[in-house]
XYZ file of C-alpha atoms in Angstrom:
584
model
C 0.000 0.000 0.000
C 1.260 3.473 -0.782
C 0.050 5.601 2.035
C -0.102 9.301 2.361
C -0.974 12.286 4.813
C -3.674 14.560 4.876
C -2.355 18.408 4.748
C -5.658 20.321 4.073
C -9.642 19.596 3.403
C -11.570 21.646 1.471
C -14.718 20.217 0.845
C -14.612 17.222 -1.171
C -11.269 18.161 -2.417
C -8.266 16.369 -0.259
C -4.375 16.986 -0.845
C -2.067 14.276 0.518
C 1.184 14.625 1.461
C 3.492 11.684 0.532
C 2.203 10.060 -2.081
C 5.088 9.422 -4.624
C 4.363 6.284 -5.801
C 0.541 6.554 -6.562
C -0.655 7.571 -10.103
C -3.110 9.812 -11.670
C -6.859 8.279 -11.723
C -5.912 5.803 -8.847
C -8.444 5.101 -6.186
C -7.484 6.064 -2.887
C -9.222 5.342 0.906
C -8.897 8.490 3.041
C -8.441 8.359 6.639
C -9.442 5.465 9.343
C -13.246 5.337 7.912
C -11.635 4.438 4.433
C -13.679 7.460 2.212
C -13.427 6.145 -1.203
C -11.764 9.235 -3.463
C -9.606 9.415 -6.672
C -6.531 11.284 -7.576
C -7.169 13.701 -10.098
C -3.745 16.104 -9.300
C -0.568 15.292 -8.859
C 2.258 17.783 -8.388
C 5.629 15.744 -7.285
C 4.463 13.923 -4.249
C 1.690 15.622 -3.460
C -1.773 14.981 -4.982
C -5.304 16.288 -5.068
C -7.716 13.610 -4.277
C -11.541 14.035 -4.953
C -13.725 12.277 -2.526
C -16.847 10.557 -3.354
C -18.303 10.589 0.221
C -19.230 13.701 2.888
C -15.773 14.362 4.071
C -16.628 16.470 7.244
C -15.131 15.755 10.315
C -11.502 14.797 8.140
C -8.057 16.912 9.345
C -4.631 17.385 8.555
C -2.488 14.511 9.922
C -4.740 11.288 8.756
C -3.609 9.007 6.641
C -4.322 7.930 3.266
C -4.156 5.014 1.027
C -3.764 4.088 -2.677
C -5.392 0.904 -3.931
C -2.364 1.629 -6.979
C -5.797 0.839 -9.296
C -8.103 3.111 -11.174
C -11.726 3.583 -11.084
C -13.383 0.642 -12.354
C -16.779 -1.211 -13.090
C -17.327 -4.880 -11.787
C -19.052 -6.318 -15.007
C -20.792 -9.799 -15.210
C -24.131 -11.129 -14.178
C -25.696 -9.417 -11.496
C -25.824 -6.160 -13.515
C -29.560 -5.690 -14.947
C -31.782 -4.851 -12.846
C -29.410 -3.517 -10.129
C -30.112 -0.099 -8.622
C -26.439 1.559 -8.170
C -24.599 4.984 -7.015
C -22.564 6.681 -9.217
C -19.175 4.692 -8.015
C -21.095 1.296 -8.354
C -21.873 0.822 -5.025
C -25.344 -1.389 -5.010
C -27.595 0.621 -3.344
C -29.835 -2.390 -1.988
C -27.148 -3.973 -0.285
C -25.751 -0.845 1.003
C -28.991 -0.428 2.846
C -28.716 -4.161 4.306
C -25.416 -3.533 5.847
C -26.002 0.216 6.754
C -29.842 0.904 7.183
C -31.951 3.428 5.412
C -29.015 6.004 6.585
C -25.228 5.609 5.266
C -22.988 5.584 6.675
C -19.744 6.556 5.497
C -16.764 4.437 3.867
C -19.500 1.082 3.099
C -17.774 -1.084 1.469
C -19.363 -4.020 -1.024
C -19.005 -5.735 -3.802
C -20.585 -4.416 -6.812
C -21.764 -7.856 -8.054
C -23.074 -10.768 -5.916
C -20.185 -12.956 -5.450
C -22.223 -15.511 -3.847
C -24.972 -16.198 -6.075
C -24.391 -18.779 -8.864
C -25.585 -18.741 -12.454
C -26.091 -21.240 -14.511
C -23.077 -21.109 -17.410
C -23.536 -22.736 -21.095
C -20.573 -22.605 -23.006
C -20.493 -21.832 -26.721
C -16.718 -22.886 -27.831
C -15.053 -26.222 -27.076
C -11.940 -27.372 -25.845
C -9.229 -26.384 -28.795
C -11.131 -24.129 -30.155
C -9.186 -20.843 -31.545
C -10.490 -17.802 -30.031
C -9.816 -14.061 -29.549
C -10.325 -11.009 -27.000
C -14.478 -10.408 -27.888
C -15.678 -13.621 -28.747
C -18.490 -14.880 -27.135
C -17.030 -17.955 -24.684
C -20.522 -18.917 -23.199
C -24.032 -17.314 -21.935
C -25.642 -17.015 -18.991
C -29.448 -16.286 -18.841
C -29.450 -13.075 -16.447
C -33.026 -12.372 -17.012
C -35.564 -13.336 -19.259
C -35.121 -10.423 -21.315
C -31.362 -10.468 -21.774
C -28.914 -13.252 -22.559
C -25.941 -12.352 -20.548
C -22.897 -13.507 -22.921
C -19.324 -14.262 -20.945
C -16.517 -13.198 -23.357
C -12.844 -13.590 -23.836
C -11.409 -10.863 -22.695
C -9.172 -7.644 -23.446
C -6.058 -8.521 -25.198
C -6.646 -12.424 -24.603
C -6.187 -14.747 -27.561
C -4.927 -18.348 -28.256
C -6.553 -22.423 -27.510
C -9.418 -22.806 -25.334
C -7.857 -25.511 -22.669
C -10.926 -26.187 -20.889
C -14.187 -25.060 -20.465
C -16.862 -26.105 -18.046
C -20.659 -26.149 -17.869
C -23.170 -26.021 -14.547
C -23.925 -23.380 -12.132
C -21.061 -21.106 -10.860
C -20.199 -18.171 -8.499
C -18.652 -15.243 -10.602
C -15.591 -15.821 -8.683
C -15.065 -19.722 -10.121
C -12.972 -20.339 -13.341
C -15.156 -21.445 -16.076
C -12.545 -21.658 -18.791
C -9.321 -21.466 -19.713
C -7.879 -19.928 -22.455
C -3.755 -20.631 -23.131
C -3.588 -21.482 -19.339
C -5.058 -18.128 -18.602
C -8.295 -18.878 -16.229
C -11.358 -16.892 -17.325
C -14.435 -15.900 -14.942
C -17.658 -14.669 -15.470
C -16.754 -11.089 -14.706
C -14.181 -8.383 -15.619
C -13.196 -5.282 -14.231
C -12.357 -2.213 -16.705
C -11.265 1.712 -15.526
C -13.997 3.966 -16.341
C -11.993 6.889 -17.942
C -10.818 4.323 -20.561
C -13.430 3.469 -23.856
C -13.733 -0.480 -24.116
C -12.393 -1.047 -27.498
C -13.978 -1.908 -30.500
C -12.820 -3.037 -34.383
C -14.606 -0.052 -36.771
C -17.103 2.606 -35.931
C -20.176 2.673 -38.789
C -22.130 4.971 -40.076
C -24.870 6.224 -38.493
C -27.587 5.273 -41.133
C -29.946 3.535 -39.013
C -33.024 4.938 -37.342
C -33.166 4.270 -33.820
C -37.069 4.062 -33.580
C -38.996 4.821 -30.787
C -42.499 5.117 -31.621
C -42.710 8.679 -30.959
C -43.788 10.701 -33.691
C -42.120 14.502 -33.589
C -38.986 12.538 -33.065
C -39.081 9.469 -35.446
C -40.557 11.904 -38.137
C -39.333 15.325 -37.714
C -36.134 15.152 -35.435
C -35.109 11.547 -35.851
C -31.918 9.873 -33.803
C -29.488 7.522 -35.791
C -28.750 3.924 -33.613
C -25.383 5.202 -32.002
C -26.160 8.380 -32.437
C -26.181 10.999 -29.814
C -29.294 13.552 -28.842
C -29.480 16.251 -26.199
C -32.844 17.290 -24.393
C -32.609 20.761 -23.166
C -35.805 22.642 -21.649
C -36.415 24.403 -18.345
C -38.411 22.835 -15.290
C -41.251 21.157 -16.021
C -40.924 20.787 -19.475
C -41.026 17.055 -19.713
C -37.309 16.085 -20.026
C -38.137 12.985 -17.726
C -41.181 11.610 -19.310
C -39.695 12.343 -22.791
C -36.452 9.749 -21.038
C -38.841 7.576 -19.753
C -41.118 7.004 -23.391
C -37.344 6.997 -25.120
C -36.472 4.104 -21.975
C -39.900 1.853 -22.474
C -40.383 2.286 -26.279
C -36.718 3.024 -27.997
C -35.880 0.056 -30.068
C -33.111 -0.996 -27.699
C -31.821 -4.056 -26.265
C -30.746 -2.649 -22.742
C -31.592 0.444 -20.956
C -28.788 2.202 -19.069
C -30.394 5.210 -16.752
C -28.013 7.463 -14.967
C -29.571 9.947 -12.620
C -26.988 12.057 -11.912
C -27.524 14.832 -9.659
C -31.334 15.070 -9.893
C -33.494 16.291 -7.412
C -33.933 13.238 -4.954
C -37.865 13.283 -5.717
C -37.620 13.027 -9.632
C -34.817 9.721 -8.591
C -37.240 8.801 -6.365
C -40.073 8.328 -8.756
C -37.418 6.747 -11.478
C -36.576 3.917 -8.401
C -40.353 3.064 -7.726
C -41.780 4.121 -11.737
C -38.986 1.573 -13.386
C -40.067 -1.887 -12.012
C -43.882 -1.087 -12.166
C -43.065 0.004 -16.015
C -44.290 -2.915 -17.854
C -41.739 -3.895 -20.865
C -43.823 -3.237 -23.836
C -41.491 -6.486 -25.613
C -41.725 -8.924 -22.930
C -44.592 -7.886 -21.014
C -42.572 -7.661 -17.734
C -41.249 -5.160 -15.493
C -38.659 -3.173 -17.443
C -36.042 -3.084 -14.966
C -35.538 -6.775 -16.669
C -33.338 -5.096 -19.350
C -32.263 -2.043 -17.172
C -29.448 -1.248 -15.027
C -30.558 2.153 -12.903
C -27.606 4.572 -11.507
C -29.039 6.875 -9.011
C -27.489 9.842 -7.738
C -29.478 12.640 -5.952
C -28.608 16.263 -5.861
C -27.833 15.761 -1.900
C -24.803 13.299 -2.320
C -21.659 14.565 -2.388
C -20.944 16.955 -5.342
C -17.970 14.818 -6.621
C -19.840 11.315 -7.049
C -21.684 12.535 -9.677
C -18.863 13.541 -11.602
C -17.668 9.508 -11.735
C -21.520 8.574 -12.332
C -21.683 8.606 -15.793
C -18.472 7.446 -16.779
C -19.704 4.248 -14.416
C -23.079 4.380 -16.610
C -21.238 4.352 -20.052
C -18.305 1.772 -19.405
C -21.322 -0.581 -18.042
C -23.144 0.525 -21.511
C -20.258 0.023 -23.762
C -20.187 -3.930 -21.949
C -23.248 -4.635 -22.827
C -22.653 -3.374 -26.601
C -19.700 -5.515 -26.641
C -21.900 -8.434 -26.368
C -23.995 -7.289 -29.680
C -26.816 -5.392 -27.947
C -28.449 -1.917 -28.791
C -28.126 0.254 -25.935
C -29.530 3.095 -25.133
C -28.219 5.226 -22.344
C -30.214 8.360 -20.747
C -27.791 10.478 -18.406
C -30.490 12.970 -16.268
C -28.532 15.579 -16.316
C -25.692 16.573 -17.608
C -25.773 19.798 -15.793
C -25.504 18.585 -12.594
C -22.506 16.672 -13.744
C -21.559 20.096 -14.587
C -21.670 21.507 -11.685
C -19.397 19.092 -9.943
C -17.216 19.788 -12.449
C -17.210 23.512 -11.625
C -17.170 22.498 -7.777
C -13.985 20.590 -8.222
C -12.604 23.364 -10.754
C -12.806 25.948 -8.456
C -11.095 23.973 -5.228
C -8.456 23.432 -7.116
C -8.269 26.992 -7.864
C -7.909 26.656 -11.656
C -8.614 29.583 -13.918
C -12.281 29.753 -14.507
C -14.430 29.739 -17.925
C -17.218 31.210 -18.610
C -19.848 31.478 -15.475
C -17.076 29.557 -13.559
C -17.147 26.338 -15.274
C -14.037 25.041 -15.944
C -12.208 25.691 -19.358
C -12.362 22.041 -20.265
C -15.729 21.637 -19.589
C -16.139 21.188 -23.424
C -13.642 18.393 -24.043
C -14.635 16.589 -20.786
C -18.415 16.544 -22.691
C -17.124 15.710 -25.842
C -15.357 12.622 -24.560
C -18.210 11.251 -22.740
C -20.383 11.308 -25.772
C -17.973 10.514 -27.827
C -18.299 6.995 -26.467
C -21.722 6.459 -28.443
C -21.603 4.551 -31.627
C -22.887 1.947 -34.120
C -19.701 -0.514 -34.022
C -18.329 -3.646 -35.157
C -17.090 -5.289 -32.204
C -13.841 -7.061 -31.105
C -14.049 -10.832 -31.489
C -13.701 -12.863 -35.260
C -16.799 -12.753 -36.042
C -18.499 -8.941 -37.830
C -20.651 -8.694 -34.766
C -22.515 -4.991 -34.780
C -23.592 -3.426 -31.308
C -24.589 0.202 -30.912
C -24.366 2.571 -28.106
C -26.955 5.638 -28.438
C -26.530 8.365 -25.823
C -29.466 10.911 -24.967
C -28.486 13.507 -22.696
C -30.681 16.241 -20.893
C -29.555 18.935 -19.716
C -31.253 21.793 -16.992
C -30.189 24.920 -18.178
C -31.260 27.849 -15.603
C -34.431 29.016 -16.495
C -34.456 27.490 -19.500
C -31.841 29.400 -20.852
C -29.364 27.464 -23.341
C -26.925 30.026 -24.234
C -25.533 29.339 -21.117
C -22.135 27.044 -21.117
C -23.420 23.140 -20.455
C -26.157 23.968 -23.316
C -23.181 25.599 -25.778
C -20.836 23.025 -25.212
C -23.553 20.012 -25.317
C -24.731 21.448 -28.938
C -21.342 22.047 -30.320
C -21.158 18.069 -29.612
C -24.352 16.254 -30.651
C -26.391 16.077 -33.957
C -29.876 15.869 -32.769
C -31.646 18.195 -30.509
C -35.020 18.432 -29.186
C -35.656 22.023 -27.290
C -38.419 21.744 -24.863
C -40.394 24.304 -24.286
C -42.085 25.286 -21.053
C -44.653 27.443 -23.160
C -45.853 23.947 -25.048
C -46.005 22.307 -22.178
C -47.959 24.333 -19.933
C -51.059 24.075 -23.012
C -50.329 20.710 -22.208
C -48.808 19.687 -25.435
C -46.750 16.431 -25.023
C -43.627 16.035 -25.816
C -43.135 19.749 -25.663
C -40.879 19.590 -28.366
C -40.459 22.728 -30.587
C -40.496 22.389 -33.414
C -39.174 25.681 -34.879
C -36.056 25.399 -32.885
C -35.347 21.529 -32.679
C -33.285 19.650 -35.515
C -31.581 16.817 -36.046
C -28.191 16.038 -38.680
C -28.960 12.687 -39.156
C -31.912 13.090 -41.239
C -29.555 13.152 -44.770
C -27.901 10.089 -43.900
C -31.099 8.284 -42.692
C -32.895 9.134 -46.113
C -32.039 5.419 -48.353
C -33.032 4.196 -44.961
C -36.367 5.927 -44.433
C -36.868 4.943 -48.588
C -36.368 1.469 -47.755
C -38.214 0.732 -44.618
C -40.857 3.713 -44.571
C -41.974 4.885 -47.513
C -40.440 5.875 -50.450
C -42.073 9.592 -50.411
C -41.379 9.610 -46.699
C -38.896 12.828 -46.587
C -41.020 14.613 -48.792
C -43.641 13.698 -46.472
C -41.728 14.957 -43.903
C -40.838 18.055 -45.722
C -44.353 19.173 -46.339
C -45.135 18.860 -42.844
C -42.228 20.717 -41.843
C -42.714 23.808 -44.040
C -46.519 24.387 -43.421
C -45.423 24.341 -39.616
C -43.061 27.117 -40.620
C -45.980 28.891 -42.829
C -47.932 28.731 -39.898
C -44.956 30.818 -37.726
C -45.446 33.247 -40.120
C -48.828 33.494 -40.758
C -49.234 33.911 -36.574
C -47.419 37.341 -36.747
C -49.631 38.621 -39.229
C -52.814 37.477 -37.362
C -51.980 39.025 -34.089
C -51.121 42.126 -35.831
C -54.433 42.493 -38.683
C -56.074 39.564 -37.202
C -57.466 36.402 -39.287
C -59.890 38.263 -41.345
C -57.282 39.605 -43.445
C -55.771 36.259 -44.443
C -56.435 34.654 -48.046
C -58.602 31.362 -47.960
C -55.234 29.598 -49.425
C -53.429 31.295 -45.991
C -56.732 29.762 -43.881
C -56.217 26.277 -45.095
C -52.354 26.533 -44.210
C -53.533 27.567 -40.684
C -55.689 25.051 -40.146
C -53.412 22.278 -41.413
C -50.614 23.105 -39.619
C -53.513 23.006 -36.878
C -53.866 19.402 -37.474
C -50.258 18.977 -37.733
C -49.755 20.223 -33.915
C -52.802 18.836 -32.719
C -53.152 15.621 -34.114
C -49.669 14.627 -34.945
C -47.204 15.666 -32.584
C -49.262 16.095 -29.825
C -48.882 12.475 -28.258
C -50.095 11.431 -25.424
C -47.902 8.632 -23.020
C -50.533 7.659 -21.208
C -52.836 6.529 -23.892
C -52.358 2.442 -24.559
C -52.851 2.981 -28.405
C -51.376 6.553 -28.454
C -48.049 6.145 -26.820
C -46.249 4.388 -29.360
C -47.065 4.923 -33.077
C -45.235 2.549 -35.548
C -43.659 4.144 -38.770
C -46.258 2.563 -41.502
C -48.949 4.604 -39.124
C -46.844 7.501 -38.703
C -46.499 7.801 -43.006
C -50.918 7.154 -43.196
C -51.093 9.719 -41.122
C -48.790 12.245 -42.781
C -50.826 11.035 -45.684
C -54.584 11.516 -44.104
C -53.642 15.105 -43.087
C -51.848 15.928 -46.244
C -54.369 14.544 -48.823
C -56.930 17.176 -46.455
C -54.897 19.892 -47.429
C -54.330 19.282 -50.937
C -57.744 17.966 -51.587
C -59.206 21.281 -49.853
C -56.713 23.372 -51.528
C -58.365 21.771 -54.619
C -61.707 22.514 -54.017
C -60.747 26.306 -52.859
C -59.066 26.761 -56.678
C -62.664 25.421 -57.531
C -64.921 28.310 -55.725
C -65.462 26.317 -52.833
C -65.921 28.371 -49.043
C -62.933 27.879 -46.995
C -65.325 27.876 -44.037
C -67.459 24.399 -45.072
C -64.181 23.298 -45.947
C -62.896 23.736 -42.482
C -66.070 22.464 -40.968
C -66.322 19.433 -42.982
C -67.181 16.489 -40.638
C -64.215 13.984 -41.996
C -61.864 16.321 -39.894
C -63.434 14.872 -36.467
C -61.963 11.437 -37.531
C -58.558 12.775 -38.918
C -58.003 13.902 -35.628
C -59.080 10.392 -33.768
C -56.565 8.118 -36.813
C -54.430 8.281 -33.698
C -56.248 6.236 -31.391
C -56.833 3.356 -34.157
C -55.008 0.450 -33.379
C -52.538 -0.810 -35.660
C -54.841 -3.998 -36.496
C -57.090 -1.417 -38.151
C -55.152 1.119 -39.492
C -55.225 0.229 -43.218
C -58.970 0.272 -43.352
C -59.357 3.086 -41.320
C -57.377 5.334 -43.659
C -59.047 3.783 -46.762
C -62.599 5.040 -45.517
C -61.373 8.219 -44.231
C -59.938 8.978 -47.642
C -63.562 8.103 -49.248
C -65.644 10.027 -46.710
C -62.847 12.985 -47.454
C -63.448 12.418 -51.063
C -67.324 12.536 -50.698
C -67.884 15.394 -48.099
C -65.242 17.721 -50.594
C -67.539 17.002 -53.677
C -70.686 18.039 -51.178
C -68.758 20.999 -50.639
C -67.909 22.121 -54.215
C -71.775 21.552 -55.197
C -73.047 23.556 -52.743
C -70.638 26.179 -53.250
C -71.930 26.695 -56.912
C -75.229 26.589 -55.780
């Protein structure tokens, strides 16, 4: 043990005396009630240690010592459906050894050491194999195949391998003498490695329909959602959790109010998984940590969240990984920055609060993984973040958008009308839509971006045509300029407007989404039709037919192709009543 002495506490910044033979990133235990920290200073023998537990009550004099490791993840079985902190401590055995209130310097194991799981290999003895390949599975849950691979930098003749039920501590195979168990440790500063990144030209679908349509998020691909309090970022992360079309569910709550984690810790298992029909914490691992633990544990949190992510891609899975929010990791950032009395940025965040971002989401990707086998696994990353008062020019917004390529802007305005998901859709965008296009062709519709960019361009119309209404009012609009109105109406109302609680409405596949593009559009060009023929914009707008474009939503998908057949006929037949009567 390399061991140390306190010379000053600030907080949950430590410097140690004495410490010449530790290394950057190494994990330290601080005084006699062993306070797990991490060096993240050195200067000669003396380093800056940031503490992941309430430090008061430490002094000058005590001593500390360095594990001579890094930060790192237990990863094996054991994982899904675990509820950790943000240095993978499990929170339910926490509470076993220390009660509902911890205590400081806890100590346990990350995985259950003592539980065994039933192992099936996959290879045989003599079988060639390298660092990624898949050496045998263990059935964690019913949702997710947990799959035991060779690991980093380990290649050569499988030796022996067993089969039966084993702790995660037992040797299950052995690979060039090396003995291989059911878990692995890795540091979580350092990416888990991977063969070749790929494009991002697949649509991560989700069911929701501003996003899949409008603002859509490439598989690997990373999204930010800003918006102010009360907006909806949590509900739009908890549709994205239940409904995204991904394999495993990483949630890191880091730094939220301990309410908001509070409802994520009892609102996950009673979430029913709309694949399996079970609870979705089957396919989730949860990383909770409230706004009243110590500022620097959320700063570790989601590098914990992604390294676990990045495992699970390794195996071939689609993850999807919601960090709640990034601001709050922020803000321990700027906490540590300014004890160690570095030059501040802007608003006192550190000046490498953009690169520190940059290489946490850089860590999201479609990839072909290590092992012989082309095996693909994807890592998509959606971030919120809580800018004061809903103001993103301020730094954690800036640096966040410099970074990703899709963003959905809440807005506290649509949400208050009760419009759901408040995204805006004047301000949002996304920079995958170009390279999703051959996709959207292929598995869509063919006219699907045109689709798309009809409904996008009356919405702006519609911006437009507001201003001059509240200045002349609607009177002095054209019947053409009416019929833009009231389609863009329909857009708002009847499309993006979605509502989570609603069995049919919360998840809208993408051959409904294009029908109902379709129903609203053929209204508008059908009415524009019958305007160019005399007809009065205000039976137009009136025509009955609108009552069920606006309920298409609620039709479930058994029905959906019929539905849209007779709406189109009743359109057909209430426009021709329309024109008639108009020349009489």
């Amino acid at each position: 043990m390399k061991t140390g002495i306190i010379s000053k506490v600030a907080g949950p910044l430590v410097i140690a005396d004495g410490m010449r033979d530790a290394n950057m990133f190494d994990v330290v235990r601080v005084s006699e009630q062993k306070l797990i920290g991490e060096i993240i200073e050195m200067h000669g023998e003396r380093a800056s240690i940031q503490v992941y537990e309430e430090t008061s009550g430490l002094g000058p004099g005590e001593k500390v010592e360095s594990t001579g490791a890094p930060l790192s993840v237990e990863l094996g079985p054991g994982l899904i459906g675990a509820i950790y902190d943000g240095i993978q401590r499990p929170l339910n055995e926490i509470m076993k050894v220390a009660g509902t209130n911890l205590t400081r310097g806890v100590d346990v194991p990350s995985l259950d050491h003592d539980k065994k799981w039933k192992f099936t290999p996959c290879v045989k003895e003599g079988d060639k194999v390298k660092s990624g390949d898949v050496l045998g599975t263990v059935q964690e849950t019913a949702a997710v195949l947990h799959k035991i691979l060779v690991p980093n930098k380990l290649e050569g003749t499988v030796t022996s391998i067993k089969e039966g039920e084993f702790t995660i501590d037992e040797v299950v195979a052995e690979v060039e003498g090396t003995g291989v168990k059911m878990y692995t440790t890795w540091p979580v500063r350092v990416g888990r490695p991977y063969k070749k990144k790929l494009s991002p030209d697949i649509l991560l679908t989700t069911g929701q329909r501003p996003i899949d349509t409008l603002f859509p998020l490439a598989k690997g691909g990373v999204a930010a959602v800003p918006g102010p309090f009360g907006s909806g970022k949590t509900v739009v992360q908890h549709q994205l959790a239940k409904w995204a079309a991904a394999d495993i569910i990483v949630y890191i709550g880091c730094g939220e109010r301990g309410n908001e984690m509070t409802d994520v810790l009892n609102e996950f298992p009673e979430l029913k998984d709309p694949r399996t029909g079970n609870s979705l914490m089957e396919r989730t691992v949860l990383i909770a940590n409230t706004s009243d633990m110590p500022v620097a544990a959320r700063e570790a949190s989601i590098y914990t969240g992604i390294t676990i992510a990045e495992y699970f891609r390794d195996m071939g899975y689609t993850v999807a990984l919601m960090a709640d929010s990034t601001s709050r990791w922020a803000e321990a950032l700027r906490e540590m920055s300014g004890r160690l009395e570095e030059m501040p940025g802007e608003e006192g965040y550190p000046a490498y609060l953009g690169s520190r971002l940059a290489q946490f989401y850089e860590r999201a990707g479609r990839v072909i993984v290590n092992g012989t086998e082309d095996t693909e696994g994807a890592l998509s990353v959606i971030g919120a973040v809580s800018p004061p008062g809903g103001d993103i020019s301020e730094p954690v917004s800036q640096a966040t958008l410099r970074i990703v390529k899709v963003f959905w802007g809440l807005d506290a305005n649509l949400a208050y009308k009760r419009h759901f998901p408040a995204i805006n859709w004047l301000t949002s965008y996304s920079l995958y839509t170009d390279q999703l296009e051959g996709w959207f062709k292929e598995n869509a519709a063919e006219d699907f971006m045109e689709l798309r960019g009809r409904l996008m361009a009356l919405l702006q119309d519609e911006a437009e045509l507001e201003e001059i209404v509240n200045l002349v009012g609607m009177d002095a609009l054209s019947a053409s300029d009416r019929l833009k109105l009231e389609t863009a109406r329909s857009i708002r109302e009847d499309y993006l407007h979605q509502n989570a609680f609603d069995p049919t409405d919360t998840y809208t596949s993408l051959k409904k989404q294009v029908l109902m593009m379709r129903t609203i559009l053929s209204y508008y060009d059908k009415a524009g039709d019958a305007l160019d023929g005399g007809a009065d914009i205000e039976m137009l707008v009136n025509i009955p037919v609108r009552e069920r474009i606006g309920r298409y939503k609620y039709e479930p998908e058994d029905k959906i192709d019929a539905e849209f057949e007779s709406i189109q006929a009743q359109l057909d037949k209430e426009i021709a009543d329309v024109l008639e009567r108009s020349e009489d």
